[in-house]
PDB file of C-alpha atoms in Angstrom:
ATOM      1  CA  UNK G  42     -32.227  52.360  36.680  1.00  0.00           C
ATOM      2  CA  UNK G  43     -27.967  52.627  36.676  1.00  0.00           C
ATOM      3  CA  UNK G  44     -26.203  53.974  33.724  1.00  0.00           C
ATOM      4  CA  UNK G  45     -24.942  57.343  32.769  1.00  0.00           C
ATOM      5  CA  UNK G  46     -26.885  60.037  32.034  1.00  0.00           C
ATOM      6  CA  UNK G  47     -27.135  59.447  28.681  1.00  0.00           C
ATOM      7  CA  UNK G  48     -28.352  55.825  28.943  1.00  0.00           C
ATOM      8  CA  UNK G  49     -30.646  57.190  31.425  1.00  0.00           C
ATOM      9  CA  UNK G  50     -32.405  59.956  29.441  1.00  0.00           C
ATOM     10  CA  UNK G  51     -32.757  57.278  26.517  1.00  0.00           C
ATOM     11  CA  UNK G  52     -34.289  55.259  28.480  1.00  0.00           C
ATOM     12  CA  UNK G  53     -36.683  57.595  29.192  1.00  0.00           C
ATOM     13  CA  UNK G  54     -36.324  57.311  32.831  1.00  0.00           C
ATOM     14  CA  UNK G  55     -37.703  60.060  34.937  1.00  0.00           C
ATOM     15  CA  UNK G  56     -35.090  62.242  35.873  1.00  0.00           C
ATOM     16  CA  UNK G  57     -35.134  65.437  37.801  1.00  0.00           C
ATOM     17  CA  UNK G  58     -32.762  68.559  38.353  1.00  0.00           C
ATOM     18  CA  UNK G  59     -32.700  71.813  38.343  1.00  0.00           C
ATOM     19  CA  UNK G  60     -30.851  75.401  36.979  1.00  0.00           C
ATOM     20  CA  UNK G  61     -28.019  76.741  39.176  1.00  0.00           C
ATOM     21  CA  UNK G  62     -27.522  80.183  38.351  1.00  0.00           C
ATOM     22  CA  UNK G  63     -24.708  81.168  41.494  1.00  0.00           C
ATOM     23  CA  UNK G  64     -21.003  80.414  40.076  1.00  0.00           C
ATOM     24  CA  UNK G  65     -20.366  78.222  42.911  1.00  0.00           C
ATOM     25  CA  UNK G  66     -18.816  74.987  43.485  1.00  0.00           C
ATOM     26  CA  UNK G  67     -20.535  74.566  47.320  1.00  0.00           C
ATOM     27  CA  UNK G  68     -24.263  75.089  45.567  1.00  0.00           C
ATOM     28  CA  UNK G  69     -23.104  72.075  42.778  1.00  0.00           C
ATOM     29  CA  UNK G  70     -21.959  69.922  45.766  1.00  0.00           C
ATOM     30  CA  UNK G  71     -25.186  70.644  47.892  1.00  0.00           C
ATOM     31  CA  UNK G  72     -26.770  69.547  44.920  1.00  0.00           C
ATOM     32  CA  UNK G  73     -24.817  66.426  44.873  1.00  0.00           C
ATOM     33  CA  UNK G  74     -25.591  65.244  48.258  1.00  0.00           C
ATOM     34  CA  UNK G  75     -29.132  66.129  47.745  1.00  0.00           C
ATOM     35  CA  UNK G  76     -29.304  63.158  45.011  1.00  0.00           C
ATOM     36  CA  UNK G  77     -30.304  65.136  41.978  1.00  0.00           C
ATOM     37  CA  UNK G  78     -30.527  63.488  38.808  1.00  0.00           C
ATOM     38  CA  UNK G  79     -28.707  65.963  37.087  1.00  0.00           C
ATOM     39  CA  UNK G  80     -28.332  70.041  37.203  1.00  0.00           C
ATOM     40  CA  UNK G  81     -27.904  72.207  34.406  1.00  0.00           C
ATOM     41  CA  UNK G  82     -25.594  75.411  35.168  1.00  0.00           C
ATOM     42  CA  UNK G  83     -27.223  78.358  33.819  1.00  0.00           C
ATOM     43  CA  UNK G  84     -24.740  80.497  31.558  1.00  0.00           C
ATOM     44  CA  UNK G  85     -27.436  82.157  29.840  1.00  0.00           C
ATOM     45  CA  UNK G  86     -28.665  83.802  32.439  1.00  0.00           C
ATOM     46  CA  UNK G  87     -26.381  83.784  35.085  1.00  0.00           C
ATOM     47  CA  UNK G  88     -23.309  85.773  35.336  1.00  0.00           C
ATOM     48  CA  UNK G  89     -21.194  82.546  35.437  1.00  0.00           C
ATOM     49  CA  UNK G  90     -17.593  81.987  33.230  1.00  0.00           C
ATOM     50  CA  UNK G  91     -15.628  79.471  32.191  1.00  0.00           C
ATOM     51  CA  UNK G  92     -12.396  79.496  35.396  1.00  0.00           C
ATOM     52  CA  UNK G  93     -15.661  79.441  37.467  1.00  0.00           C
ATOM     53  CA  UNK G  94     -17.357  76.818  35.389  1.00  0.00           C
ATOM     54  CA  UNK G  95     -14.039  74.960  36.226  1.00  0.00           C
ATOM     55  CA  UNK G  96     -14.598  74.427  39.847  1.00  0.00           C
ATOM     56  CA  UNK G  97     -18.059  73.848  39.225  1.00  0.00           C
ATOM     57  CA  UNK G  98     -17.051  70.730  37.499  1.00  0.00           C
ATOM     58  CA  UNK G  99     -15.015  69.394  39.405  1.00  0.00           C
ATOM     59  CA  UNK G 100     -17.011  69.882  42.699  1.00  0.00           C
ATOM     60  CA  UNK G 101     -19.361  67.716  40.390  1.00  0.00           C
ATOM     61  CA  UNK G 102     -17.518  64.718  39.710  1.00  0.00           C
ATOM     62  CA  UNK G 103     -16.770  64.878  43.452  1.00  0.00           C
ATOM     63  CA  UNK G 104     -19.862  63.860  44.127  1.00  0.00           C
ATOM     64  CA  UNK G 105     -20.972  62.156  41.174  1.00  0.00           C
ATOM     65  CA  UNK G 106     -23.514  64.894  40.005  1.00  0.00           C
ATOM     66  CA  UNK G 107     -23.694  65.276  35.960  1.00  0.00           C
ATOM     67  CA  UNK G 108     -23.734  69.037  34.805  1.00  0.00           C
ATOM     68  CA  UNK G 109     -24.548  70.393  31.331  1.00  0.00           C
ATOM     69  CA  UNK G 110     -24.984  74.229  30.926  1.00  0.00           C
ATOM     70  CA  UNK G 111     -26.090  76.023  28.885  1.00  0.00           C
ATOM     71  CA  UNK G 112     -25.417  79.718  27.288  1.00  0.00           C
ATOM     72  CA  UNK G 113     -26.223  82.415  24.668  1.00  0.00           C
ATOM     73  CA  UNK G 114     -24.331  82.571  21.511  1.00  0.00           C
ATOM     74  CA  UNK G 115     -25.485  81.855  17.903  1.00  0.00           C
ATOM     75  CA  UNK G 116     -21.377  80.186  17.567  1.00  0.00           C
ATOM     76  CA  UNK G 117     -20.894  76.784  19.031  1.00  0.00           C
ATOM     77  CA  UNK G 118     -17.443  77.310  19.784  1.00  0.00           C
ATOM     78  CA  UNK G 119     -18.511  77.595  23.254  1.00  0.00           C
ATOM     79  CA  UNK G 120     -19.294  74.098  23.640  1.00  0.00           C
ATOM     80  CA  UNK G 121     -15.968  71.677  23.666  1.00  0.00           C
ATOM     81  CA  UNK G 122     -14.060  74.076  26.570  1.00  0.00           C
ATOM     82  CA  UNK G 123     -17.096  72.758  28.729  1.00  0.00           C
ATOM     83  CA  UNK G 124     -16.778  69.533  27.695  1.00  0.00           C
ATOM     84  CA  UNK G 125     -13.324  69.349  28.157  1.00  0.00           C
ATOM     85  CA  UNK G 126     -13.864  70.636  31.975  1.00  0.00           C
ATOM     86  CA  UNK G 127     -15.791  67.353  32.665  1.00  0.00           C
ATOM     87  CA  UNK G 128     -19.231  68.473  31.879  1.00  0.00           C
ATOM     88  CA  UNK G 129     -21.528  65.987  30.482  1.00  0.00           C
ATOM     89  CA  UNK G 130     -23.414  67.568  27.630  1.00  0.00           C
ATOM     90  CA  UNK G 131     -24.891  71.018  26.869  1.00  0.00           C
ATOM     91  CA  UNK G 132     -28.183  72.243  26.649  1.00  0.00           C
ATOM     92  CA  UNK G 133     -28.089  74.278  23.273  1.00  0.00           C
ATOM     93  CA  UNK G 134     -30.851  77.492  23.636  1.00  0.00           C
ATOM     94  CA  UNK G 135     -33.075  78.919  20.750  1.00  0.00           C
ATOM     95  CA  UNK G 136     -32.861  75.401  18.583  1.00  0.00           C
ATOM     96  CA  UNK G 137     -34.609  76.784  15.210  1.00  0.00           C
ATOM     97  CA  UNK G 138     -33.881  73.983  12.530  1.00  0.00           C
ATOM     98  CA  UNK G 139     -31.498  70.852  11.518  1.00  0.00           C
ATOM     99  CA  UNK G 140     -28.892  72.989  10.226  1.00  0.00           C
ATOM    100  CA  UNK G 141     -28.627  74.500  14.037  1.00  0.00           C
ATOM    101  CA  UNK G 142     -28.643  70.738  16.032  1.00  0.00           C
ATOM    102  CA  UNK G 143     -26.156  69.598  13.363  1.00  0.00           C
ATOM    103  CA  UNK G 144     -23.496  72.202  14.492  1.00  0.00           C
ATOM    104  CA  UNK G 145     -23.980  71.742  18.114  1.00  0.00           C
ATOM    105  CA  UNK G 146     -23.720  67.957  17.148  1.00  0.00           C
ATOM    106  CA  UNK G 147     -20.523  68.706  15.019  1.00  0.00           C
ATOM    107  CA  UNK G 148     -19.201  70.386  18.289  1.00  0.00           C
ATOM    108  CA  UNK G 149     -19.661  67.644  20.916  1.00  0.00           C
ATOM    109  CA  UNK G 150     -19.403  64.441  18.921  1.00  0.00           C
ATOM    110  CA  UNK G 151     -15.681  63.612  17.877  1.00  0.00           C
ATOM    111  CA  UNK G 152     -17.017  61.320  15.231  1.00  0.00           C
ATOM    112  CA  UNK G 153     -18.131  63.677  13.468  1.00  0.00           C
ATOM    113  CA  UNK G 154     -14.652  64.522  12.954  1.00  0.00           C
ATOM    114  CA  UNK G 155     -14.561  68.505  13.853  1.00  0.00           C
ATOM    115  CA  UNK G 156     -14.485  69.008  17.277  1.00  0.00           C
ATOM    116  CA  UNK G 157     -10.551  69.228  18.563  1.00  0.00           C
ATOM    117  CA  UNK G 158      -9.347  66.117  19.738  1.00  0.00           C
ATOM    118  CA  UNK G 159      -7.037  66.227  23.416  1.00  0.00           C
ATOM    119  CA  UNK G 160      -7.004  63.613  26.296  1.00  0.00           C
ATOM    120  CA  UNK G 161      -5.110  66.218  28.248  1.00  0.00           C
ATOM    121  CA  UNK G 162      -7.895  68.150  29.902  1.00  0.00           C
ATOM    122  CA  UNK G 163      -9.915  66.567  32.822  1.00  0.00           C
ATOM    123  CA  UNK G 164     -12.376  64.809  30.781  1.00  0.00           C
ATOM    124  CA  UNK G 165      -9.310  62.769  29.353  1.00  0.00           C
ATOM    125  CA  UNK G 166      -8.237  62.072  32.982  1.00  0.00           C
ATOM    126  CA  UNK G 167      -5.194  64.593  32.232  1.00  0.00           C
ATOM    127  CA  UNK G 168      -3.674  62.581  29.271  1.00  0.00           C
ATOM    128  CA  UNK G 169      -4.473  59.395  31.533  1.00  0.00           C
ATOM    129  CA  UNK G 170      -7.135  58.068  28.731  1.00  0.00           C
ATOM    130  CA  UNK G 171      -5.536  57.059  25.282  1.00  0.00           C
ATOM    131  CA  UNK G 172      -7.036  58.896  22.650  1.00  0.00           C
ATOM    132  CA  UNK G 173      -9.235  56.094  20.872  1.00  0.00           C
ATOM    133  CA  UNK G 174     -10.580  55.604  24.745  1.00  0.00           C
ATOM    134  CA  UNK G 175     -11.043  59.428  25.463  1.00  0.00           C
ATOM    135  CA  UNK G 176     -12.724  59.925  22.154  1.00  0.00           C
ATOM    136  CA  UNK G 177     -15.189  56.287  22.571  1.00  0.00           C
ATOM    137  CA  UNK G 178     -15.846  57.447  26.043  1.00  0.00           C
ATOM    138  CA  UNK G 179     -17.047  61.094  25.113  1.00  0.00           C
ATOM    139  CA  UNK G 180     -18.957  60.046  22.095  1.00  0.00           C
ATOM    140  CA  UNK G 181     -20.851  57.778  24.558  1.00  0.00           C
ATOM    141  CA  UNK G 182     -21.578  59.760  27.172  1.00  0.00           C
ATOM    142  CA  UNK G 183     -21.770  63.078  26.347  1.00  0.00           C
ATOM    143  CA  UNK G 184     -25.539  64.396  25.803  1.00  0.00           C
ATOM    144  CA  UNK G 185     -26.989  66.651  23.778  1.00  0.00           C
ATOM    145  CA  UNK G 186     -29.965  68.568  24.459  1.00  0.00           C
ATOM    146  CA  UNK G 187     -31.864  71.014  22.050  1.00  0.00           C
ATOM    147  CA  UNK G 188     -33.923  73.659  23.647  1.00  0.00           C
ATOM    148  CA  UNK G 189     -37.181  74.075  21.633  1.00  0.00           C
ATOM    149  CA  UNK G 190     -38.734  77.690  22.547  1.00  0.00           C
ATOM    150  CA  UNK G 191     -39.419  79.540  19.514  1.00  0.00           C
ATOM    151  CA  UNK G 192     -42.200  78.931  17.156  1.00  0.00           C
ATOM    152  CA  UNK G 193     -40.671  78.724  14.166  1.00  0.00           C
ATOM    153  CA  UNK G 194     -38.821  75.702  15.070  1.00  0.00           C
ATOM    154  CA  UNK G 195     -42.526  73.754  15.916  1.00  0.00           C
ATOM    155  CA  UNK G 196     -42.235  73.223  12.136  1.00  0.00           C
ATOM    156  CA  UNK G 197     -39.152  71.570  11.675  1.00  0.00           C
ATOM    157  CA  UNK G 198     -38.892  69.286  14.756  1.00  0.00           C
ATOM    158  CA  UNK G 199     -39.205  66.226  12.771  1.00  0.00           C
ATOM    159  CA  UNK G 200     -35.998  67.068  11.100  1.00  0.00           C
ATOM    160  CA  UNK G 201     -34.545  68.044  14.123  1.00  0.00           C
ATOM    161  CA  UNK G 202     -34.799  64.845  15.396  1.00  0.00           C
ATOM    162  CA  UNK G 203     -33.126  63.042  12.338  1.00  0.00           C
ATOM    163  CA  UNK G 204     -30.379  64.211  13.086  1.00  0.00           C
ATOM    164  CA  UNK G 205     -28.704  61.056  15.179  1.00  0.00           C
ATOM    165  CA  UNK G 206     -26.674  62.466  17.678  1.00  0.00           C
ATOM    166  CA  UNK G 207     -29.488  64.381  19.397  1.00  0.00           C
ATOM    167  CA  UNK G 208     -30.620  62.836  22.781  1.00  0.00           C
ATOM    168  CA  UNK G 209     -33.631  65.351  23.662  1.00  0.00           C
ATOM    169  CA  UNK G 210     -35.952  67.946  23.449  1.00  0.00           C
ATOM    170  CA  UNK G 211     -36.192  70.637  25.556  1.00  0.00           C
ATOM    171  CA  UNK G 212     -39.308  72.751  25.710  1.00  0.00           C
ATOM    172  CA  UNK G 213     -38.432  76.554  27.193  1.00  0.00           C
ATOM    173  CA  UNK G 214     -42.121  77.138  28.045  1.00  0.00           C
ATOM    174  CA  UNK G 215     -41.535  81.070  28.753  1.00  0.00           C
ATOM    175  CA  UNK G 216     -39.673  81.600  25.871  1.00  0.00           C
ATOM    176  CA  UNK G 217     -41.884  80.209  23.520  1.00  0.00           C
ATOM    177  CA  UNK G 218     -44.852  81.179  24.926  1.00  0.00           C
ATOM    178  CA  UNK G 219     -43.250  84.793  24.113  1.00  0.00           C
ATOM    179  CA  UNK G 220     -42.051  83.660  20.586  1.00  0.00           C
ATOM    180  CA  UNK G 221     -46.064  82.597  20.096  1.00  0.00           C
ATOM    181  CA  UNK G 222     -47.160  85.675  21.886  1.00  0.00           C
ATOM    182  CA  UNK G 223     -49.668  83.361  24.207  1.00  0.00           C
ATOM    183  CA  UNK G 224     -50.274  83.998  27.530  1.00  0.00           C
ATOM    184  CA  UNK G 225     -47.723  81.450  30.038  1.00  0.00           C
ATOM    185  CA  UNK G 226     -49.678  79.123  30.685  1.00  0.00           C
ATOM    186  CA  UNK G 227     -52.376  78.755  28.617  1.00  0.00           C
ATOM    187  CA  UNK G 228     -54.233  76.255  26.005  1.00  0.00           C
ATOM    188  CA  UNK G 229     -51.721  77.577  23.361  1.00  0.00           C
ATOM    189  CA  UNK G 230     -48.677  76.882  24.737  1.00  0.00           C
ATOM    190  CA  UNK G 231     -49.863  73.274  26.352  1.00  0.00           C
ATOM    191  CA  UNK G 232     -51.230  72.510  22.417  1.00  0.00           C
ATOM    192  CA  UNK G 233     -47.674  73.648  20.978  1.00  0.00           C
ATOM    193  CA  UNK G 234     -45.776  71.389  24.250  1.00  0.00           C
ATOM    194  CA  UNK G 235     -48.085  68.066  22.946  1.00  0.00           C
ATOM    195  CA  UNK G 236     -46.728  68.569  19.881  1.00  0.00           C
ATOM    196  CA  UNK G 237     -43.302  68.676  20.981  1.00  0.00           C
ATOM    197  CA  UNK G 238     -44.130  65.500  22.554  1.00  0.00           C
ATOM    198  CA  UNK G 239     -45.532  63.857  20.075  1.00  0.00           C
ATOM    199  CA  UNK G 240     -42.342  64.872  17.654  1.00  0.00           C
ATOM    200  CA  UNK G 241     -40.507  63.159  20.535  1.00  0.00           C
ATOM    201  CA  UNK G 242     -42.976  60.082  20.461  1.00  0.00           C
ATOM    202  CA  UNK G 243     -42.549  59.798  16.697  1.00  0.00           C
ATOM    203  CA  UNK G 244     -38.832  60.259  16.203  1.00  0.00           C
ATOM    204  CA  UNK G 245     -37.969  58.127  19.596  1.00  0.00           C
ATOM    205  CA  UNK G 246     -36.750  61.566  21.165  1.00  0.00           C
ATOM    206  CA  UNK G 247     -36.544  61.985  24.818  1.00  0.00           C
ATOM    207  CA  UNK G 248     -38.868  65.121  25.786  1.00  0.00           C
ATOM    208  CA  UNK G 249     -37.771  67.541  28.790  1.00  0.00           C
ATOM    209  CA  UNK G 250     -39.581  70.556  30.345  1.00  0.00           C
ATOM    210  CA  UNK G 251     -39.067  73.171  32.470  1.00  0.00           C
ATOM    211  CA  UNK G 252     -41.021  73.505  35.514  1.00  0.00           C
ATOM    212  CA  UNK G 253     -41.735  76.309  38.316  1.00  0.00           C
ATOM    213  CA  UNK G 254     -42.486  73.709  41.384  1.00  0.00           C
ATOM    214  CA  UNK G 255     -42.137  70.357  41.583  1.00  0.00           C
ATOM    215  CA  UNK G 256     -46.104  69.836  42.120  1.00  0.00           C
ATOM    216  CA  UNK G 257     -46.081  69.839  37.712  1.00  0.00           C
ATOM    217  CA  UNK G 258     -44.161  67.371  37.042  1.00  0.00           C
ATOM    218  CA  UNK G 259     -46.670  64.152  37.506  1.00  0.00           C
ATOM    219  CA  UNK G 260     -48.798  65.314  35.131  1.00  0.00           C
ATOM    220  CA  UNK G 261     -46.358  66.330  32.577  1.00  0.00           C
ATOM    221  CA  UNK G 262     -44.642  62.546  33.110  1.00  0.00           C
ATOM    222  CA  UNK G 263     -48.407  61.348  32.249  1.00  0.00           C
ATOM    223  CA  UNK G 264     -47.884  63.104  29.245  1.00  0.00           C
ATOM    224  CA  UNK G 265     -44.568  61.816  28.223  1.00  0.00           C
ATOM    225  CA  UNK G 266     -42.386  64.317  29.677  1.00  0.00           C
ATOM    226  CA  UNK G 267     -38.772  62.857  31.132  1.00  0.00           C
ATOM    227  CA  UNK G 268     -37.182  64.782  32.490  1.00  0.00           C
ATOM    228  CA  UNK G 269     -37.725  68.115  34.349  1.00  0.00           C
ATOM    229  CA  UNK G 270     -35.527  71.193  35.502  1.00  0.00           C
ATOM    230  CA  UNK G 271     -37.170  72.506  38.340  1.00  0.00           C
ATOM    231  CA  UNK G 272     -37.053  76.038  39.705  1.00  0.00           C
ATOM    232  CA  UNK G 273     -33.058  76.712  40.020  1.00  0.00           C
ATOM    233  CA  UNK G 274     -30.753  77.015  43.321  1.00  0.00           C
ATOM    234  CA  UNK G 275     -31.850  80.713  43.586  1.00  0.00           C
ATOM    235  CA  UNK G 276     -35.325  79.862  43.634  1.00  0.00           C
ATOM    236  CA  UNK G 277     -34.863  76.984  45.989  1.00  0.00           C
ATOM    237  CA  UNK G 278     -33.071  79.239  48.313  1.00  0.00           C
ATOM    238  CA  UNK G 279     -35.407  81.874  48.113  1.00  0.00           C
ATOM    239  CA  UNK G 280     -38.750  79.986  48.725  1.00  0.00           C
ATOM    240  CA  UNK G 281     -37.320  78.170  51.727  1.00  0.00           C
ATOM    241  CA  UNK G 282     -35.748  81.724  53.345  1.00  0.00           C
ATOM    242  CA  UNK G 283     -39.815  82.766  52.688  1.00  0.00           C
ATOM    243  CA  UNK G 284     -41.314  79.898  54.019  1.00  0.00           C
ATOM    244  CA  UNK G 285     -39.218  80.143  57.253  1.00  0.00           C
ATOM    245  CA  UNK G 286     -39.734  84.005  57.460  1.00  0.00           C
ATOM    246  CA  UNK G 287     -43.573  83.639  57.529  1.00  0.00           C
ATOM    247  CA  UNK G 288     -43.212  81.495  60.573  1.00  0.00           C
ATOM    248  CA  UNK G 289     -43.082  85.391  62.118  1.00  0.00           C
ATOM    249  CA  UNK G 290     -46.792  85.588  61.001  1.00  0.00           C
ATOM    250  CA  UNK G 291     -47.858  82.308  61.950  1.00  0.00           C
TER     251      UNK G 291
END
């Protein structure tokens, strides 16, 4: 299925990536020519900033490879710098209530009228876009995921996903296994993802999910799960350096 990201994850196509967590614009580019759906870069925990974020993004729209990051911070002023790089969305940790996806969504979506309007930066082509284009453009594409890993929120996800400008759920399986103080994995945590899905199901919300190997992911789709970040470029590196290494044992 063609279309942007966006399009694509409202669809409900199946779409896979994964976490890069190195502040380089090589890894992003690998990534590229590997034919990921999408990657995420990992500001939260990753010691990545925004001049490296920079060439990040642009070694991504080299080779056609949408980014979103994510990051810590309660403040969502965070959030249009990225998108003004050329990033196509943010994934927003630690998602508690409506009140917290309607200030990420005030900070990505210019018709909401508070997030600073420019064509200059690279998303605007450098001033190249006029400003009713720039600002159509962005409001179309841009996506905006909320991270669902803390218990707490498991009660308000309907209302969550009222609010219009979100495009998905994300479940944070570690995190809110910790937040529910259940083992990861375990019947608790898979009863509390279902009903993340079925929010999703209800409200015609797009359901993602992190996963450790790439072996989970058809039975999660089963489910209703779209998309799925997968390990990260650290953990990709690592398991093939191991996996070569025990060739010494073989």
């Amino acid at each position: 299925m063609a279309g942007d990201l966006r399009t694509r994850i409202r669809a409900g196509e199946l779409l896979i990536g994964t976490f890069v967590k190195t502040p380089s614009p090589h890894v992003v580019e690998i990534l590229g020519h590997a034919g990921l759906d999408f990657a995420v870069i990992d500001q939260e925990h990753g010691p990545i900033d925004l001049s490296q974020m920079d060439m990040m993004a642009l070694a991504s729209r080299a080779v056609g490879l949408p980014l979103l990051s994510r990051r810590w911070g309660a403040e969502k002023d965070w959030i249009a710098p990225l998108l003004d790089l050329g990033l196509t969305g943010v994934m927003v940790p630690h998602v508690m209530d409506k009140d917290d996806a309607e200030a990420i969504c005030d900070a990505v979506r210019f018709s909401r009228r508070k997030r600073g309007l420019s064509p200059s930066p690279r998303a605007g082509n450098y001033g190249g876009m006029s400003i009713p284009d720039y600002r159509d453009h962005s409001d179309a594409q841009s996506v905006v995921v909320v991270q669902i890993e803390d218990e707490s929120a498991l009660d308000h996800l309907d209302a969550i996903a009222a609010v219009r400008d979100v495009d998905m759920f994300f479940i944070g399986p570690a995190d809110l296994s910790q937040s529910m103080n259940v083992r990861f994995p375990s019947p608790e945590l898979d009863q509390a993802i279902a009903k993340i899905i079925e929010a999703g199901k209800r409200n015609g919300v797009s359901v993602g999910l992190f996963v450790g190997d790439a072996s989970q992911i058809a039975a999660w789709h089963e489910k209703g799960v779209s998309l799925f970040v997968c390990g990260s470029d650290q953990a990709l590196l690592r398991k093939s350096a191991t996996q070569m290494m025990a060739a010494k044992d073989a």
